[in-house]
Coordinates of C-alpha atoms in Angstrom, one line a residue:
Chain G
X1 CA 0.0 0.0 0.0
X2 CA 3.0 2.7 1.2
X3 CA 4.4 1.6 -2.4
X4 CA 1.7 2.8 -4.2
X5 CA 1.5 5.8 -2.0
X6 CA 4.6 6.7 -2.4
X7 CA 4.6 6.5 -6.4
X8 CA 1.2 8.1 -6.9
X9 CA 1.6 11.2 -4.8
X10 CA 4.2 13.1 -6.9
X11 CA 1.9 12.8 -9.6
X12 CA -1.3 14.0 -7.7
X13 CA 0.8 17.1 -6.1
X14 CA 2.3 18.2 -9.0
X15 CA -1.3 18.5 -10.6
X16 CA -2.8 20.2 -7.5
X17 CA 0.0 23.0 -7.6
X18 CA -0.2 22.8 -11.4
X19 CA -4.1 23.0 -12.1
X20 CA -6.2 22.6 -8.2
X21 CA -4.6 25.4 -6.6
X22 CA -4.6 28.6 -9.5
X23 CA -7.5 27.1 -10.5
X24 CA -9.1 27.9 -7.2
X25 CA -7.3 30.6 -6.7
X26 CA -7.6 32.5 -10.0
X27 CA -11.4 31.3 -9.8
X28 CA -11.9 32.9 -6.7
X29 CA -10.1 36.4 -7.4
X30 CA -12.1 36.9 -10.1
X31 CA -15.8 35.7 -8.9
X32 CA -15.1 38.4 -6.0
X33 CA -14.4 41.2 -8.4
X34 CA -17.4 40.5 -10.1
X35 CA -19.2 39.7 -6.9
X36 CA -18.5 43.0 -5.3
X37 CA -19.4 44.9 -8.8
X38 CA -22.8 42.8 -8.8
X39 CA -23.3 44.0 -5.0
X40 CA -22.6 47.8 -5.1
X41 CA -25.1 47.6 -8.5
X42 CA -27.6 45.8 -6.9
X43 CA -27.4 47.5 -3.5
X44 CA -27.0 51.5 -4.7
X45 CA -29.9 53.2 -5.2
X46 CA -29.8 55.1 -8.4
X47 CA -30.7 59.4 -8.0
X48 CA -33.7 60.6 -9.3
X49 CA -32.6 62.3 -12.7
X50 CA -34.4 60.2 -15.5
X51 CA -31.0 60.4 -17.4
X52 CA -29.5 58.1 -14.7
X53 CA -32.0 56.1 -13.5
X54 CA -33.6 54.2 -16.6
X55 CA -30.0 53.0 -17.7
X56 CA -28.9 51.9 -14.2
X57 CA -32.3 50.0 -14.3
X58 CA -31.4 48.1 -17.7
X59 CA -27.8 47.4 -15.8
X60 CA -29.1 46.2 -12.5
X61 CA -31.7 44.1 -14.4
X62 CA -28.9 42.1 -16.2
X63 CA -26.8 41.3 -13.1
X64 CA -30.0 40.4 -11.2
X65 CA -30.4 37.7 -14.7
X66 CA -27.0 36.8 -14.2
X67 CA -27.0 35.9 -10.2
X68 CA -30.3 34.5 -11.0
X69 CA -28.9 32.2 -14.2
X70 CA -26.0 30.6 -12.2
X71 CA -27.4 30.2 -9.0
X72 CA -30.5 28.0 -10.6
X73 CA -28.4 25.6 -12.5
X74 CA -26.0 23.0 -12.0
X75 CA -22.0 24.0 -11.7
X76 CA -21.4 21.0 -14.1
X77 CA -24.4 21.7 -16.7
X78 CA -22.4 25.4 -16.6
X79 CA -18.8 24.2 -17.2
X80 CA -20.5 21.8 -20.2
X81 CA -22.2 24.8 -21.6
X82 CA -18.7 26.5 -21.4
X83 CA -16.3 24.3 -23.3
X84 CA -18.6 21.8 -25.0
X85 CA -21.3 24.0 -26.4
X86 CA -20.2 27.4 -27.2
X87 CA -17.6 26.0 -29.7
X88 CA -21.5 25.4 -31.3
X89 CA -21.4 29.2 -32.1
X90 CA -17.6 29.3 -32.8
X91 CA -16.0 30.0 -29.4
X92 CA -13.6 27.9 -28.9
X93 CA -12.1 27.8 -25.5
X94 CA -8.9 26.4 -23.9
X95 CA -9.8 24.3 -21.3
X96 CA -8.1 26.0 -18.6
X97 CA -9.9 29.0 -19.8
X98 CA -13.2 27.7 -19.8
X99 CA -12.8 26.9 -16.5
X100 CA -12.3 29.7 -15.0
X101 CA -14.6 31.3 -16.8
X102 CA -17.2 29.1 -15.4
X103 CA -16.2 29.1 -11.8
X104 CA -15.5 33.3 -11.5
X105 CA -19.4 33.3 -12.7
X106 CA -20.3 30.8 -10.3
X107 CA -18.6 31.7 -7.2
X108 CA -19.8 35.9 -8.3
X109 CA -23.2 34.9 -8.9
X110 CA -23.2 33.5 -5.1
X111 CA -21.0 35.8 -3.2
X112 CA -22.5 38.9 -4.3
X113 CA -25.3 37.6 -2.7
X114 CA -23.0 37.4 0.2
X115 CA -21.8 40.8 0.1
X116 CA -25.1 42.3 -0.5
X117 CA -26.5 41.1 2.5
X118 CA -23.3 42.5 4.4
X119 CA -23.4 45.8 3.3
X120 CA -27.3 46.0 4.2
X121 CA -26.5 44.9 7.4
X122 CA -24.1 48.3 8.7
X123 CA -27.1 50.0 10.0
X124 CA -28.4 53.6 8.2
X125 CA -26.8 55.2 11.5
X126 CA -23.6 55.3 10.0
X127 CA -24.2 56.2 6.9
X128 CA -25.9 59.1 8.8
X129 CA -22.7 59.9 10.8
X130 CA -20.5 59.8 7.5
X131 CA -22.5 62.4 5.5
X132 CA -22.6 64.8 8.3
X133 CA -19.3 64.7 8.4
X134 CA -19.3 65.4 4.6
X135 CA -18.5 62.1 3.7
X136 CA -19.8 61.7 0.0
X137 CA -21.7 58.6 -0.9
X138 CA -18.4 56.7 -2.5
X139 CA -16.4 57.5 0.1
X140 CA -19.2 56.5 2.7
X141 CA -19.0 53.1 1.4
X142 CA -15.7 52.5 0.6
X143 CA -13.8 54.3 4.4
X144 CA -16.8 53.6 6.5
X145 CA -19.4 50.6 5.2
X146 CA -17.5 48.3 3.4
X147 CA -14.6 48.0 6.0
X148 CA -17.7 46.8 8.0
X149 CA -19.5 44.6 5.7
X150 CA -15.7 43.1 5.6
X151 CA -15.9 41.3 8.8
X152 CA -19.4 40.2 8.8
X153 CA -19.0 38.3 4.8
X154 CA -15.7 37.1 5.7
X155 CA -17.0 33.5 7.2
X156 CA -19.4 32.9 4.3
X157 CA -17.3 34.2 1.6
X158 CA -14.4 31.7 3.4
X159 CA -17.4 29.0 2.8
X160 CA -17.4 29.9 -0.8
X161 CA -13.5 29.4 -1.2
X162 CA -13.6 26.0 0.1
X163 CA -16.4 25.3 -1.2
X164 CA -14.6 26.1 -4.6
X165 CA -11.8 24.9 -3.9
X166 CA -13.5 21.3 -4.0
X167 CA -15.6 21.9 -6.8
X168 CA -12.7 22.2 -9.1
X169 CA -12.7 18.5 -8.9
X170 CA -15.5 19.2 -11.8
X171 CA -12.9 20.2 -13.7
X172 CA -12.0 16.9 -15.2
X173 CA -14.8 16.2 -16.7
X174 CA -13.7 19.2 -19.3
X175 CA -10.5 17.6 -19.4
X176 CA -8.2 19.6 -17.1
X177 CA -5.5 17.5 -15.5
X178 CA -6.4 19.0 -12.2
X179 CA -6.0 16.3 -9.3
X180 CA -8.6 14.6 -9.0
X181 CA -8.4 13.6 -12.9
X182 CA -4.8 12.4 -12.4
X183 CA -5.7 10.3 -9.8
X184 CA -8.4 8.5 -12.1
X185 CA -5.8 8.0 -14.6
X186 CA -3.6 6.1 -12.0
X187 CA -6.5 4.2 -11.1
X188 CA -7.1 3.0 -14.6
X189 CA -3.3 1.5 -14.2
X190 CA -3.4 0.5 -10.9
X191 CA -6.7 -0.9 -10.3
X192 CA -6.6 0.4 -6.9
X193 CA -9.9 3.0 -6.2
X194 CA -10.5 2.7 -3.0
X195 CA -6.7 3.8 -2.2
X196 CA -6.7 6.6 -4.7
X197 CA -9.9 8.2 -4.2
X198 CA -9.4 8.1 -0.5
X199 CA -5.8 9.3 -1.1
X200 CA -7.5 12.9 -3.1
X201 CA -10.0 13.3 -0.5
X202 CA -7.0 13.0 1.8
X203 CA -5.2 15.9 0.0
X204 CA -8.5 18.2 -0.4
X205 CA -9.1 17.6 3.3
X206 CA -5.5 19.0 4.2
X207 CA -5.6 21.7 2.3
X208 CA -9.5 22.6 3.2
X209 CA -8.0 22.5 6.5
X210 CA -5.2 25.2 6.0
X211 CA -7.7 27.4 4.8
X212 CA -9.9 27.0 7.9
X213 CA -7.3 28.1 9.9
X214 CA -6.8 30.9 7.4
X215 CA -10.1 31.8 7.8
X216 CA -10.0 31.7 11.8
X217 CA -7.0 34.3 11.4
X218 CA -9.0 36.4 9.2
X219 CA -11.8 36.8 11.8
X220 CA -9.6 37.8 14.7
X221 CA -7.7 40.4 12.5
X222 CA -10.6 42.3 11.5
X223 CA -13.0 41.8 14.5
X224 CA -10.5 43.0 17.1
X225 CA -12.7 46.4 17.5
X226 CA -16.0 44.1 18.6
X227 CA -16.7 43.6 22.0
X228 CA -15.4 40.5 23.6
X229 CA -13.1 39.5 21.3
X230 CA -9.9 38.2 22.1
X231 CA -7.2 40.7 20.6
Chain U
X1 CA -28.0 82.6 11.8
X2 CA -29.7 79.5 10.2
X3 CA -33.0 80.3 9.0
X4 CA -35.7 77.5 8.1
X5 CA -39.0 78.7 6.2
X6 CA -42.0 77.0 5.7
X7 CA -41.0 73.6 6.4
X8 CA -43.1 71.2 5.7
X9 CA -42.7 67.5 6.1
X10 CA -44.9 64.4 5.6
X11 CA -44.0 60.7 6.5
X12 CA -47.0 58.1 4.3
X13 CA -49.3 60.9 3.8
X14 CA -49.0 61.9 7.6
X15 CA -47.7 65.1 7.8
X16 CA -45.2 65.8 11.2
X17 CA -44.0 69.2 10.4
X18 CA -46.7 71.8 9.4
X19 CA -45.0 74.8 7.6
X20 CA -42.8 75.8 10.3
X21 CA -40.2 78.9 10.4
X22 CA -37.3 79.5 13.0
X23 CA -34.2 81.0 13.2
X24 CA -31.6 80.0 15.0
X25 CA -29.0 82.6 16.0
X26 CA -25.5 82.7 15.8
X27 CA -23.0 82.5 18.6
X28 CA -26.5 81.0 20.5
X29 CA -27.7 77.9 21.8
X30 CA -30.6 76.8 20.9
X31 CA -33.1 74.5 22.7
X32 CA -36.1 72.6 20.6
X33 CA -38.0 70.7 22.8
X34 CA -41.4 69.4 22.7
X35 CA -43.3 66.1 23.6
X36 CA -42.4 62.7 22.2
X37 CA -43.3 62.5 17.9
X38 CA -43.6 66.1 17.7
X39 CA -41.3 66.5 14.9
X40 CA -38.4 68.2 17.0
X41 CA -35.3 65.4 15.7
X42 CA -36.9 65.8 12.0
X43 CA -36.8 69.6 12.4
X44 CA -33.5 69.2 13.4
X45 CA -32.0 66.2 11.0
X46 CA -33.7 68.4 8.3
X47 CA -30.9 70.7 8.6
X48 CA -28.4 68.4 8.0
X49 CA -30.6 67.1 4.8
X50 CA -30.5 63.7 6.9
X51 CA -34.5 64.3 6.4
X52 CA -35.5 65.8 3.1
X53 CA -38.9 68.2 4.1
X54 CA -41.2 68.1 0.8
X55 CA -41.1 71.9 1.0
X56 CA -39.8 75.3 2.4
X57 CA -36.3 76.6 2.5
X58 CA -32.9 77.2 4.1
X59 CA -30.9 79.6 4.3
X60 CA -27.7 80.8 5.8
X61 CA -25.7 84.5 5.5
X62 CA -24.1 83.0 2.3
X63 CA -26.8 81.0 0.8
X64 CA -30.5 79.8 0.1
X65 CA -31.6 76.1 -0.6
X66 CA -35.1 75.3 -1.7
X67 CA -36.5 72.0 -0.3
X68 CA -38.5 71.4 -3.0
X69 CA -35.9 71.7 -5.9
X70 CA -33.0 68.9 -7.1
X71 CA -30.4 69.8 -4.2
X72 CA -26.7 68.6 -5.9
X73 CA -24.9 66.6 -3.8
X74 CA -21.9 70.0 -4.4
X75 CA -24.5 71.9 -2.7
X76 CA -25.4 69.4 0.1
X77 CA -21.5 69.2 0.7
X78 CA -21.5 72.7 1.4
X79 CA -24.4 72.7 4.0
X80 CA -23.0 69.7 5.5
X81 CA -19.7 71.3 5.9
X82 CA -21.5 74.5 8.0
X83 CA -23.5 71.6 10.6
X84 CA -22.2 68.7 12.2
X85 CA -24.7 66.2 14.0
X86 CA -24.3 64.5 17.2
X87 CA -27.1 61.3 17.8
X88 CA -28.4 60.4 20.2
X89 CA -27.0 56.8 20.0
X90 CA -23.5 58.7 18.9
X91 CA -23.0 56.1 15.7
X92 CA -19.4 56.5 16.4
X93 CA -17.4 54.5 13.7
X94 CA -16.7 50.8 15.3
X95 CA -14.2 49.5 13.3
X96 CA -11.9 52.9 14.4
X97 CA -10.1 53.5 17.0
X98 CA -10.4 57.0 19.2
X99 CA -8.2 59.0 17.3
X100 CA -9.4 57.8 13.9
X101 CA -12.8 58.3 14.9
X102 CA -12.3 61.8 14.9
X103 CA -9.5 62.4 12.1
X104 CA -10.8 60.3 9.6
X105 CA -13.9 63.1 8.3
X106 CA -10.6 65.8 8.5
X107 CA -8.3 63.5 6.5
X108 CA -10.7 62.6 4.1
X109 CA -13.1 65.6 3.6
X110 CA -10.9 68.6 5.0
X111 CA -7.6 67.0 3.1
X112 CA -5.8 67.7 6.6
X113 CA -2.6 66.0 6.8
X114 CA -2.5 63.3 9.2
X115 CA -0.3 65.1 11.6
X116 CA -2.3 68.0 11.6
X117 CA -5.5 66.3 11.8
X118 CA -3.8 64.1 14.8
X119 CA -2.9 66.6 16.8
X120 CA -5.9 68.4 16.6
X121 CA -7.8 65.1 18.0
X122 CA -6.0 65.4 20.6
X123 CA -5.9 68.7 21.6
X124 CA -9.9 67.9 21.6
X125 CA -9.5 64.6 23.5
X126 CA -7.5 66.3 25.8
X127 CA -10.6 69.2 26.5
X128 CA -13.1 66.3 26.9
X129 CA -11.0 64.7 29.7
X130 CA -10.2 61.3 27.5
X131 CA -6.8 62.3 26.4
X132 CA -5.7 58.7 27.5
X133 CA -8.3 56.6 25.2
X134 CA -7.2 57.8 21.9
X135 CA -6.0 53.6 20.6
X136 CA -9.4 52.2 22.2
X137 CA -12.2 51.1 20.0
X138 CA -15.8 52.5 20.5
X139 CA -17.2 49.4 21.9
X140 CA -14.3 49.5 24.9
X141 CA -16.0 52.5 26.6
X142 CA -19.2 53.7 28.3
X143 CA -22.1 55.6 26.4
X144 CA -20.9 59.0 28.5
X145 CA -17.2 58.8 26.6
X146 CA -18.4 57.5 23.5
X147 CA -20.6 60.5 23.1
X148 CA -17.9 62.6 24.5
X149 CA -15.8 61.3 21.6
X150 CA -18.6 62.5 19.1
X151 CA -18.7 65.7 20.5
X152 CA -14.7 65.6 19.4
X153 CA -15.8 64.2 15.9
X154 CA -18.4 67.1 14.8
X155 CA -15.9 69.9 16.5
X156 CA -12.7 67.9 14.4
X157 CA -14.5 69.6 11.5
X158 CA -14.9 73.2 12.4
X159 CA -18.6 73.5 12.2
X160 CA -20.7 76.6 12.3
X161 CA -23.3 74.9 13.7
X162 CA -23.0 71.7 16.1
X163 CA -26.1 69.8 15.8
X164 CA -27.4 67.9 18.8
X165 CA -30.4 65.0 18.7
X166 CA -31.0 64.2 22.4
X167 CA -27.4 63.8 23.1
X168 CA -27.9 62.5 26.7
X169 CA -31.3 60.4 26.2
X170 CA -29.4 57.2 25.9
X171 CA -27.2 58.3 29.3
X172 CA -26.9 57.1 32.7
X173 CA -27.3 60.6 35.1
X174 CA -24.1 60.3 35.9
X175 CA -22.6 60.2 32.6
X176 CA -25.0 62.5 31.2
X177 CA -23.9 65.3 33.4
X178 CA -20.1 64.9 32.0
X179 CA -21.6 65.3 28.8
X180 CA -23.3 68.4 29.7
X181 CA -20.9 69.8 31.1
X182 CA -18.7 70.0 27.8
X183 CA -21.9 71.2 26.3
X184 CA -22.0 74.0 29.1
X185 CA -18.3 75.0 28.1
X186 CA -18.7 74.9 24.5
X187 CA -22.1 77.2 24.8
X188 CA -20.0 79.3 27.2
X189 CA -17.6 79.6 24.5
X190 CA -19.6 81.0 22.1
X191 CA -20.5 77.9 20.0
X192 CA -23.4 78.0 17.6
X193 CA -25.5 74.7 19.1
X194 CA -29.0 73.6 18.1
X195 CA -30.2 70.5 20.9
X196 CA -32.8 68.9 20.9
X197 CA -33.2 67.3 24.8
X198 CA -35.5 66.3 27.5
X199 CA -33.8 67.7 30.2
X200 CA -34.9 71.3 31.3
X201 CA -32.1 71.8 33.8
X202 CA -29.6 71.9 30.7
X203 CA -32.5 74.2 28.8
X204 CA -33.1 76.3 31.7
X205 CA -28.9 77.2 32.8
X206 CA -27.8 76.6 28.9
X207 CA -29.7 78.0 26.4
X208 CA -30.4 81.3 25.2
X209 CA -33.3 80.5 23.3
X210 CA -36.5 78.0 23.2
X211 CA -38.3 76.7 20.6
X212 CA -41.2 74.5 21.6
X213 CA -43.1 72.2 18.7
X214 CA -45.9 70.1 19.3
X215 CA -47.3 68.3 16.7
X216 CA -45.5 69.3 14.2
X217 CA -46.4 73.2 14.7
X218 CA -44.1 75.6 16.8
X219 CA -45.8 76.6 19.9
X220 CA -43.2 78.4 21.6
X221 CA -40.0 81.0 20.0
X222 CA -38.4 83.2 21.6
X223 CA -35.7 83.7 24.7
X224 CA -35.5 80.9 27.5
X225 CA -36.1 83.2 30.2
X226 CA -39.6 84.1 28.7
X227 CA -40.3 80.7 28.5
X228 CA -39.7 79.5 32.2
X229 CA -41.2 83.1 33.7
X230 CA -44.0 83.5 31.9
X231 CA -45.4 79.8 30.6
X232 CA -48.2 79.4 28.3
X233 CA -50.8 77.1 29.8
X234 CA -49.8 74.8 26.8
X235 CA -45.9 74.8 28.2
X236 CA -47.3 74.5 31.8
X237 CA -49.0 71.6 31.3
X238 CA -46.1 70.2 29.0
X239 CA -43.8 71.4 32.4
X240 CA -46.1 69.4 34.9
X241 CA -46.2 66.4 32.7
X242 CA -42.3 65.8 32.3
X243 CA -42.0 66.2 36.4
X244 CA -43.1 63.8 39.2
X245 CA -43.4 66.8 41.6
X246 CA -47.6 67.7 40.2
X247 CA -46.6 71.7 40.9
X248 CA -43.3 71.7 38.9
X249 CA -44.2 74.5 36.9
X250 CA -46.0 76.8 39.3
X251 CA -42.6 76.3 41.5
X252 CA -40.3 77.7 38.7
X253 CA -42.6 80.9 37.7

């Protein structure tokens, strides 16, 4: 058993640092740039003048399809879309490509959710205390609310990254050599799938883990200004 | 002097100020008081455009604004740099410590440098007596210093006008008196103050001037010594009412 350990493991880590890891990574950099624009769209109101407001309407109502569109169907039936059907209509992708294509939209779709619901929940008091202080609306949000919302979408959004993080597992089915797809392959040699499936979920569990503990660090640093805490 | 005009003000078709007009002086402290939902904090946030009134205007020495019209948000910069506001619940930022509490508005809105802007917190700090709390966070300390702090936050920025919505309602007696006290000074000092409060002591020994609304309509406007000597029945029953002792406001005539 420690033989075929030892041979397959190489292998499997050079494809999580290869493909797993700036997969997620990438992924995830991405879906929260997105995720944060999807937010601050959804969650601004737009000012009276007609001139603004129709347009902003039009906008909002497209990220609204979007968040709507990715949350309702399956992460796999997405990637498929991705790689195997647009090159239907001529876009052809490269398979690293298509994937992180279709896991920024995913991840967005459900973490603007996320940061929505944070930045509604610093109360209108302190958007009260900014403007008197002549605090525009921009920098409202961006020195006063958001630093806020921060702390509160930090746990789910850390639910999102490992959440990712495992889901790029689906990866392989678009052929992308990522881990869990190399493990496969040895299996197909080695006959052995109990060893080498446990052996992936091994190596997802460690490095869920490490982020876990990233995530725990996360919270102390930015809640060390709430009551009770510990720093 | 601040002058409002014809304010009017309506919340679902209920209307809580009817066309009201005050001035508020210069150099003076102003008083509004008036029972519980009479309009008095919408009166007041209405200055600050933290209400928007559906009509009526403002003006100060240098400028008019008219309710009713588009305000830009150029313009609203420009009131907001005359008034600062002080709550009730202080909304002091949580995520800041002491001192950036108070610098962040000059860094940001004044374009102090940080130094300047620093030493100026604490030169304030140091006059509310919490020179020693300036790396705490808000949630660290009691309501009284919290709301001392704010006091620091609106004066950081030089206002004409300090703004007060029942500064002390949220306060122990204890700590309220500390607050008043600073308020006491800053009056003394010559500070243009508009409060909103429950507590007549403070109106009686503080202000130079009363306005009473009830109902969304001014009852009472004019100097606080007219309005403790010489009480309509309307402010004597309001008197009797806010007092356990049933011949409060015969006592004071």
């Amino acid at each position: 058993m420690w033989h075929i350990i030892i041979t397959s493991l190489p292998e499997m880590l050079v494809a999580m640092v290869q493909y797993t890891i700036p997969l997620a990574i990438i992924a995830f950099i991405f879906g929260l740039i997105l995720a944060v624009i999807t937010a601050l769209i959804k969650f601004i109101e737009p000012s009276g003048n007609k001139l603004v407001k129709y347009p902003y309407m039009v906008i909002r109502a497209i990220f609204s399809f979007y968040v709507w569109l990715f949350r309702s169907t399956p992460l796999l039936v997405q990637l498929f879309i991705i790689f195997f059907g647009l090159p239907n209509i001529g876009v052809q992708l490269d398979p690293f490509i298509a994937a992180v294509i279709g896991f920024s939209l995913n991840t967005g779709a459900y973490a603007s959710e996320t940061i929505r619901s944070a930045l509604l929940s610093v109360p209108q008091d302190q958007w009260d205390a900014a403007y008197t202080l002549g605090f525009s609306t921009p920098q409202t949000l961006m020195k006063i609310v958001l630093p806020q919302a921060v702390r509160i979408a930090l746990p789910p959004l850390s639910n999102s990254f490992i959440g990712l993080f495992k889901d790029t597992s689906l990866a392989s089915s678009i052929t992308i050599l990522e881990m869990f797809q190399v493990s496969q392959q040895i299996t197909a040699k080695n006959f052995q799938p109990l060893l080498m499936y446990s052996l992936a979920a091994f190596l997802y569990a460690i490095i869920c883990t490490l982020l876990s503990w990233l995530q725990h660090y996360l919270e102390r640093r930015t809640s060390q200004y709430v009551k009770g805490s510990e720093a | 002097m601040i002058s409002l005009k014809n304010i009017v003000k309506t919340y679902d078709g209920k209307t809580v100020l009817h066309d009201i007009s005050v001035d508020f002086p210069s150099g003076k402290t102003t008083v509004i008081l008036g029972p519980s939902g009479s309009g008095k904090s919408t009166l007041l946030r209405s200055i600050d455009l933290l209400v928007r009134p559906e009509s009526g205007s403002i003006s100060f020495e240098d400028f008019n604004y008219d309710y009713s019209q588009p305000i830009s948000s150029k313009e609203s910069f420009k009131l907001r740099r005359k008034t600062s506001m002080v709550f009730q619940n202080w909304n002091l930022f949580p995520n800041l410590t002491v001192l950036r509490n108070i610098t962040e508005a000059p860094i940001n809105v004044l374009k102090l440098s940080k130094d300047e802007a620093e030493s100026k917190a604490r030169d304030l700090l140091d006059r509310v007596g919490l020179a020693d709390l300036e790396e705490r966070y808000p949630s660290q300390l009691s309501g009284g210093q919290q709301q001392r702090i704010s006091i620091c936050r609106a004066l950081a920025m030089n206002p004409e006008y300090i703004l007060l919505d029942e500064p002390t309602s949220a306060l122990d007696p204890e700590l309220e008196t500390q607050v008043l006290r600073i308020l006491e000074e800053l009056a003394k000092a010559g500070q243009s103050m508009i409060i909103v409060t429950h507590n007549m002591d403070f109106a009686r020994l503080v202000s130079d001037k009363i306005v009473f609304i009830e109902d969304g309509e001014k009852v009472f406007d004019n100097d606080t010594k007219e309005f403790f000597e010489h009480p309509t029945s309307r402010i004597k029953d309001f008197l009797s009412g806010i007092s356990i002792d049933p011949d409060a406001a015969d006592n004071k005539e």
